[in-house]
């Protein structure tokens, strides 16, 4: 066949015989009409395009041109040209553009010939350069003659002309020419004619072709301005209303929506400045406005082409690309070194008291320790947890003032915490005795059904009636009463009584949660705005729902409908209210408590809502606050809303999101907490919201508001919610909140509930943050069994595991995973007990307390992403990173570098839980590097832990893991600890905000219970890693044999024990 084609091409180029030429064309037509596109690509590779063009030029020179030759030639050129990416260039080289145009002009009156010419013209115009040349030579004028005026005659020719025109208008030069010659208005009128006359929808392709012409013209600024001046927005918006009910017209609706979104007049956010409402003076001469690096999945382009993605491709998730893999082998190799004088490391010896502890307390056992042991015997092993004593009643007042006259932000030293705790308990007891006789208990609130939950199946606390006439009830649910409080007047007796009444309603059976501890810790927490209010969910507590929540099914076209609804504001502004109801910057400008208006609030720990604008009666635009000392990183939100009506869908639009895409487009929901639900025995954050969509909007960052961010694009997260109760107080958040005060009070409960005879626990201050909050450092391991030298030696020689979390404040899921890890480590579970005997755990549960407290998403108060500061952290600006790295340096200097290092994170673009690790070979292989990796030795033990997790943790997916080292990640904790500390198993553990696409939880959104489970399963995986990869005593092996199915979970046979512990690759083979 190939040989025949060569002979045919030669004959065709040299022969003028008409019959031979027709025979060749016929054979080629038959060959290329059958089979796959591979035949066409083969013809192209052998110069078929050039040969066909030369034949066309020769045939066109014949006077008159023979249509019997021209028509098959043109058909072949159109077919081959569609597959040839360089066809436009070849046309120019062959100087065939004039020939094609000439043939088109000659056949204006012969519609069959004209149609064939237009097909080739369209293919030629697909190349921008060739299209520009055609435009200069008058191609557009020619095409406009064909398509105007409106006529249903010669439909095939009209369609070909419109498609050719759309291809030509991809050239910006042609688009400018079309605008200058008035073609845009003509296209709009022509589209209207076709829209009105195509009643039966028989000519959808022609209508869409005209829309594509408009779409290409409006890619340029001049085109958009002319489109607006020609009332294009009104014309297309009005016409598309007739198409929404017919799914066959979706191609038209989609294209119209793209044009409308693109041409919507750009405007700045309704803010004076996008810089954060909060600022903090930095030490030294450092400017408070500091540029921040983008997040791990930020790589934004502002080109207009970004808007042209099909809005209905809802099932396609964005995939990360390895665009900056490190290929320099020297940079990938371990390079131990210090970023500070060696003598500074001595200060970290005090952070390892376990290495010098003499354990004198083992000689005697006090009554208090016996009680502690008895108490901890009831400490549950995994999913069920220790319940604090009767004093752990928590304060639920949605946001009551702190009881003490001390301003929020007082010194968080332990003595202040203990004083606050004692004061809280004492006042509560005193008030309780005075009020117990006056309590008013009336019938429960009607309509107490929980939202999206079957009350009959739900485990709830004892039903708690809500006394509507009680002062504290009015205080919570009556905005007028709340508004009467003077923020500067401190807290009076009424507030104390209200708080006490609410504390008495608390059932005290939320695992590992003490309201008194929370209140005391919150009083010691220092914030920039000096918070005086507590959010109800944070101190009342959260209990996971009894069942998982499926990922939200996205209704077809929901994003399109939301965009059209936004356009309606511009086209039909009659029902717009435009009233500011909450403003963090200018409280006097807001109108809280107005009729038919929700009330918003966010000035509490981890809260983030800057402004709320009532657009329509049941629709609000919301604006998030930037990270402190920055003008970016808008993602985390957490705010209170009250005054809602029952069973009314409220629409909320968060209009200053920054990421290009979000899991909100793929089944993720935000979370909501209802105060009334909590008071009725269901205190829980639940996934909520419907009609959720995330898309680029028309807001841009102006030079005045954003400085260097001028032109930055913003995205809208829109969702609708039906609140479960009338006049409720609800909280909405990006993800399950976990505050600094919650973490500190959780540590207090864990310390009090542990068994001190079994659990070695030390909580120290790693350092003070910029704002003066303590960053805690935990040491957890098993107490030695006795003071015998063998037992002490085993204690001192245990390998280290270093864990940390929450370097990024908005990644609250990382804290929930860490919570699960901590609760498991101090539990009485026999596996936890064995694990403590195998390792010493160094844990920094919250690396960025200031960011968490002040509602940041990404940065610390310095305005820096702390996970990009590990190469050269500043002791002044990044104290938590500086001292964490210093402690790791110290451990390495004494020969005790961690066996495993893991930094807990959250991921906004991917599903499942997975690890990022570091591998030289995998990085070079993925990058296609020519370096001989056979001479590069690498221990493959870094893959063992994720393989174990894939087997034991339901939410973990090995296939989602990556072990590539990218240039843009060289300053992250994972890479620096791997390179500078020489830690082979250095990981970032990423937990999705959304849910799982594989395994047991496939199709479900992850809740706090699943996140905590992930933390405990990580501990189990560490134990299995130790048992299978390192020498263990017979005693430990015997204990493990009783707890684990060694034949399935791990295969530690005599053969594996004979493997060298230093050869992880051999161990990997043994395990397989």
PDB file of C-alpha atoms in Angstrom, residues 272-433:
ATOM      1  CA  UNK A 272     -10.642  50.121  50.319  1.00  0.00           C
ATOM      2  CA  UNK A 273      -7.654  47.791  50.396  1.00  0.00           C
ATOM      3  CA  UNK A 274      -7.230  44.031  50.068  1.00  0.00           C
ATOM      4  CA  UNK A 275      -4.507  44.145  52.703  1.00  0.00           C
ATOM      5  CA  UNK A 276      -5.523  42.318  55.854  1.00  0.00           C
ATOM      6  CA  UNK A 277      -7.695  44.127  58.367  1.00  0.00           C
ATOM      7  CA  UNK A 278      -5.118  43.110  60.973  1.00  0.00           C
ATOM      8  CA  UNK A 279      -1.483  44.182  61.044  1.00  0.00           C
ATOM      9  CA  UNK A 280       1.299  43.335  63.439  1.00  0.00           C
ATOM     10  CA  UNK A 281       4.576  45.256  63.930  1.00  0.00           C
ATOM     11  CA  UNK A 282       7.481  42.937  63.212  1.00  0.00           C
ATOM     12  CA  UNK A 283      10.719  42.949  65.214  1.00  0.00           C
ATOM     13  CA  UNK A 284      13.640  44.890  63.792  1.00  0.00           C
ATOM     14  CA  UNK A 285      13.288  46.897  60.602  1.00  0.00           C
ATOM     15  CA  UNK A 286      11.283  44.326  58.694  1.00  0.00           C
ATOM     16  CA  UNK A 287       8.411  45.723  56.654  1.00  0.00           C
ATOM     17  CA  UNK A 288       4.988  44.520  57.713  1.00  0.00           C
ATOM     18  CA  UNK A 289       3.888  44.057  54.085  1.00  0.00           C
ATOM     19  CA  UNK A 290       5.818  40.997  52.992  1.00  0.00           C
ATOM     20  CA  UNK A 291       5.375  39.027  49.753  1.00  0.00           C
ATOM     21  CA  UNK A 292       4.289  35.437  50.261  1.00  0.00           C
ATOM     22  CA  UNK A 293       5.004  32.450  48.093  1.00  0.00           C
ATOM     23  CA  UNK A 294       2.052  30.610  46.588  1.00  0.00           C
ATOM     24  CA  UNK A 295       0.612  27.496  48.043  1.00  0.00           C
ATOM     25  CA  UNK A 296       1.542  24.001  46.909  1.00  0.00           C
ATOM     26  CA  UNK A 297      -1.147  24.022  44.247  1.00  0.00           C
ATOM     27  CA  UNK A 298      -1.058  27.695  43.219  1.00  0.00           C
ATOM     28  CA  UNK A 299       0.175  28.409  39.688  1.00  0.00           C
ATOM     29  CA  UNK A 300      -2.190  31.006  38.331  1.00  0.00           C
ATOM     30  CA  UNK A 301      -2.271  32.570  34.894  1.00  0.00           C
ATOM     31  CA  UNK A 302      -4.450  35.571  34.169  1.00  0.00           C
ATOM     32  CA  UNK A 303      -4.812  35.044  30.445  1.00  0.00           C
ATOM     33  CA  UNK A 304      -8.257  35.176  28.927  1.00  0.00           C
ATOM     34  CA  UNK A 305      -7.863  31.611  27.715  1.00  0.00           C
ATOM     35  CA  UNK A 306      -8.198  30.440  31.338  1.00  0.00           C
ATOM     36  CA  UNK A 307     -11.836  31.446  31.179  1.00  0.00           C
ATOM     37  CA  UNK A 308     -12.583  29.286  28.192  1.00  0.00           C
ATOM     38  CA  UNK A 309     -12.773  25.942  29.962  1.00  0.00           C
ATOM     39  CA  UNK A 310     -16.024  24.139  29.479  1.00  0.00           C
ATOM     40  CA  UNK A 311     -18.198  24.904  32.477  1.00  0.00           C
ATOM     41  CA  UNK A 312     -19.875  21.530  32.316  1.00  0.00           C
ATOM     42  CA  UNK A 313     -16.770  19.386  32.700  1.00  0.00           C
ATOM     43  CA  UNK A 314     -17.704  18.833  36.299  1.00  0.00           C
ATOM     44  CA  UNK A 315     -16.274  15.351  36.567  1.00  0.00           C
ATOM     45  CA  UNK A 316     -12.709  16.187  35.667  1.00  0.00           C
ATOM     46  CA  UNK A 317     -10.366  17.080  38.494  1.00  0.00           C
ATOM     47  CA  UNK A 318      -7.275  19.149  37.915  1.00  0.00           C
ATOM     48  CA  UNK A 319      -4.127  17.038  38.026  1.00  0.00           C
ATOM     49  CA  UNK A 320      -0.856  18.238  39.417  1.00  0.00           C
ATOM     50  CA  UNK A 321       2.014  18.419  36.979  1.00  0.00           C
ATOM     51  CA  UNK A 322       5.659  17.856  37.804  1.00  0.00           C
ATOM     52  CA  UNK A 323       6.831  21.059  36.201  1.00  0.00           C
ATOM     53  CA  UNK A 324       9.923  21.768  38.317  1.00  0.00           C
ATOM     54  CA  UNK A 325      11.555  18.493  39.273  1.00  0.00           C
ATOM     55  CA  UNK A 326      15.057  18.824  40.647  1.00  0.00           C
ATOM     56  CA  UNK A 327      17.558  17.164  38.286  1.00  0.00           C
ATOM     57  CA  UNK A 328      20.819  18.275  39.890  1.00  0.00           C
ATOM     58  CA  UNK A 329      22.085  15.118  41.608  1.00  0.00           C
ATOM     59  CA  UNK A 330      24.350  17.115  43.916  1.00  0.00           C
ATOM     60  CA  UNK A 331      21.355  19.078  45.211  1.00  0.00           C
ATOM     61  CA  UNK A 332      19.386  15.877  45.697  1.00  0.00           C
ATOM     62  CA  UNK A 333      22.086  14.207  47.756  1.00  0.00           C
ATOM     63  CA  UNK A 334      22.137  14.535  51.517  1.00  0.00           C
ATOM     64  CA  UNK A 335      24.174  17.553  52.590  1.00  0.00           C
ATOM     65  CA  UNK A 336      24.439  17.683  56.395  1.00  0.00           C
ATOM     66  CA  UNK A 337      25.272  21.117  57.683  1.00  0.00           C
ATOM     67  CA  UNK A 338      24.302  23.798  60.171  1.00  0.00           C
ATOM     68  CA  UNK A 339      22.588  27.116  59.588  1.00  0.00           C
ATOM     69  CA  UNK A 340      23.749  28.431  62.989  1.00  0.00           C
ATOM     70  CA  UNK A 341      26.798  28.268  65.272  1.00  0.00           C
ATOM     71  CA  UNK A 342      27.276  24.787  66.735  1.00  0.00           C
ATOM     72  CA  UNK A 343      27.429  26.116  70.287  1.00  0.00           C
ATOM     73  CA  UNK A 344      23.796  27.203  70.017  1.00  0.00           C
ATOM     74  CA  UNK A 345      22.660  23.582  69.939  1.00  0.00           C
ATOM     75  CA  UNK A 346      23.388  23.150  73.632  1.00  0.00           C
ATOM     76  CA  UNK A 347      20.188  24.983  74.560  1.00  0.00           C
ATOM     77  CA  UNK A 348      18.119  22.126  73.142  1.00  0.00           C
ATOM     78  CA  UNK A 349      19.486  19.614  75.625  1.00  0.00           C
ATOM     79  CA  UNK A 350      16.842  20.884  78.055  1.00  0.00           C
ATOM     80  CA  UNK A 351      14.193  19.803  75.532  1.00  0.00           C
ATOM     81  CA  UNK A 352      15.283  16.177  75.878  1.00  0.00           C
ATOM     82  CA  UNK A 353      14.829  15.588  79.620  1.00  0.00           C
ATOM     83  CA  UNK A 354      14.045  11.947  78.947  1.00  0.00           C
ATOM     84  CA  UNK A 355      17.714  11.283  78.171  1.00  0.00           C
ATOM     85  CA  UNK A 356      18.864  12.350  81.648  1.00  0.00           C
ATOM     86  CA  UNK A 357      15.863  11.478  83.831  1.00  0.00           C
ATOM     87  CA  UNK A 358      16.780   9.303  86.837  1.00  0.00           C
ATOM     88  CA  UNK A 359      13.232   8.034  87.496  1.00  0.00           C
ATOM     89  CA  UNK A 360      13.412   8.277  91.259  1.00  0.00           C
ATOM     90  CA  UNK A 361       9.617   8.257  91.288  1.00  0.00           C
ATOM     91  CA  UNK A 362       9.698   4.544  90.435  1.00  0.00           C
ATOM     92  CA  UNK A 363      10.812   3.802  94.022  1.00  0.00           C
ATOM     93  CA  UNK A 364       7.483   4.804  95.499  1.00  0.00           C
ATOM     94  CA  UNK A 365       3.940   5.166  94.375  1.00  0.00           C
ATOM     95  CA  UNK A 366       1.803   7.888  95.892  1.00  0.00           C
ATOM     96  CA  UNK A 367      -1.903   7.612  96.450  1.00  0.00           C
ATOM     97  CA  UNK A 368      -2.441  10.218  93.788  1.00  0.00           C
ATOM     98  CA  UNK A 369      -0.544   8.112  91.250  1.00  0.00           C
ATOM     99  CA  UNK A 370      -2.605   5.075  92.192  1.00  0.00           C
ATOM    100  CA  UNK A 371      -5.748   7.053  91.572  1.00  0.00           C
ATOM    101  CA  UNK A 372      -4.355   8.246  88.268  1.00  0.00           C
ATOM    102  CA  UNK A 373      -3.638   4.669  87.304  1.00  0.00           C
ATOM    103  CA  UNK A 374      -7.134   3.597  88.212  1.00  0.00           C
ATOM    104  CA  UNK A 375      -8.562   6.516  86.304  1.00  0.00           C
ATOM    105  CA  UNK A 376      -6.489   5.770  83.226  1.00  0.00           C
ATOM    106  CA  UNK A 377      -7.539   2.148  83.304  1.00  0.00           C
ATOM    107  CA  UNK A 378     -10.842   3.437  82.022  1.00  0.00           C
ATOM    108  CA  UNK A 379      -9.100   5.311  79.237  1.00  0.00           C
ATOM    109  CA  UNK A 380     -10.443   3.734  76.053  1.00  0.00           C
ATOM    110  CA  UNK A 381      -8.164   2.240  73.503  1.00  0.00           C
ATOM    111  CA  UNK A 382      -9.094   3.786  70.180  1.00  0.00           C
ATOM    112  CA  UNK A 383     -12.406   5.146  69.031  1.00  0.00           C
ATOM    113  CA  UNK A 384     -14.129   5.538  72.412  1.00  0.00           C
ATOM    114  CA  UNK A 385     -12.393   7.923  74.772  1.00  0.00           C
ATOM    115  CA  UNK A 386     -11.999   8.984  78.373  1.00  0.00           C
ATOM    116  CA  UNK A 387     -14.827  11.210  79.578  1.00  0.00           C
ATOM    117  CA  UNK A 388     -13.730  14.054  81.868  1.00  0.00           C
ATOM    118  CA  UNK A 389     -15.200  14.288  85.344  1.00  0.00           C
ATOM    119  CA  UNK A 390     -18.255  16.248  86.382  1.00  0.00           C
ATOM    120  CA  UNK A 391     -16.307  19.494  86.390  1.00  0.00           C
ATOM    121  CA  UNK A 392     -15.950  19.307  82.651  1.00  0.00           C
ATOM    122  CA  UNK A 393     -19.089  21.268  81.977  1.00  0.00           C
ATOM    123  CA  UNK A 394     -18.639  23.560  79.030  1.00  0.00           C
ATOM    124  CA  UNK A 395     -19.858  27.010  78.200  1.00  0.00           C
ATOM    125  CA  UNK A 396     -22.158  27.173  75.185  1.00  0.00           C
ATOM    126  CA  UNK A 397     -23.207  30.803  75.001  1.00  0.00           C
ATOM    127  CA  UNK A 398     -22.737  31.440  71.308  1.00  0.00           C
ATOM    128  CA  UNK A 399     -20.273  34.189  72.129  1.00  0.00           C
ATOM    129  CA  UNK A 400     -20.381  35.274  75.746  1.00  0.00           C
ATOM    130  CA  UNK A 401     -17.855  37.720  77.080  1.00  0.00           C
ATOM    131  CA  UNK A 402     -14.886  36.269  78.948  1.00  0.00           C
ATOM    132  CA  UNK A 403     -15.847  36.164  82.637  1.00  0.00           C
ATOM    133  CA  UNK A 404     -12.700  37.647  83.972  1.00  0.00           C
ATOM    134  CA  UNK A 405     -12.069  41.333  83.664  1.00  0.00           C
ATOM    135  CA  UNK A 406      -8.683  40.393  82.253  1.00  0.00           C
ATOM    136  CA  UNK A 407      -8.407  41.306  78.599  1.00  0.00           C
ATOM    137  CA  UNK A 408      -8.069  38.486  76.125  1.00  0.00           C
ATOM    138  CA  UNK A 409      -4.414  38.203  75.320  1.00  0.00           C
ATOM    139  CA  UNK A 410      -3.054  37.951  78.852  1.00  0.00           C
ATOM    140  CA  UNK A 411       0.143  36.045  79.567  1.00  0.00           C
ATOM    141  CA  UNK A 412      -0.398  32.363  78.810  1.00  0.00           C
ATOM    142  CA  UNK A 413       2.023  31.045  81.441  1.00  0.00           C
ATOM    143  CA  UNK A 414       0.983  27.956  83.353  1.00  0.00           C
ATOM    144  CA  UNK A 415       0.379  29.876  86.576  1.00  0.00           C
ATOM    145  CA  UNK A 416      -2.068  32.167  84.773  1.00  0.00           C
ATOM    146  CA  UNK A 417      -3.798  29.197  83.228  1.00  0.00           C
ATOM    147  CA  UNK A 418      -4.201  27.489  86.600  1.00  0.00           C
ATOM    148  CA  UNK A 419      -5.458  30.695  88.195  1.00  0.00           C
ATOM    149  CA  UNK A 420      -7.997  31.132  85.396  1.00  0.00           C
ATOM    150  CA  UNK A 421      -9.125  27.536  85.754  1.00  0.00           C
ATOM    151  CA  UNK A 422      -9.602  27.799  89.534  1.00  0.00           C
ATOM    152  CA  UNK A 423     -11.456  31.103  89.138  1.00  0.00           C
ATOM    153  CA  UNK A 424     -13.753  29.618  86.496  1.00  0.00           C
ATOM    154  CA  UNK A 425     -14.664  26.605  88.642  1.00  0.00           C
ATOM    155  CA  UNK A 426     -15.132  28.677  91.808  1.00  0.00           C
ATOM    156  CA  UNK A 427     -17.440  31.220  90.126  1.00  0.00           C
ATOM    157  CA  UNK A 428     -19.440  28.492  88.474  1.00  0.00           C
ATOM    158  CA  UNK A 429     -20.059  26.705  91.803  1.00  0.00           C
ATOM    159  CA  UNK A 430     -21.056  29.913  93.555  1.00  0.00           C
ATOM    160  CA  UNK A 431     -23.437  30.996  90.804  1.00  0.00           C
ATOM    161  CA  UNK A 432     -24.965  27.558  90.593  1.00  0.00           C
ATOM    162  CA  UNK A 433     -26.074  27.607  94.224  1.00  0.00           C
TER     163      UNK A 433
END
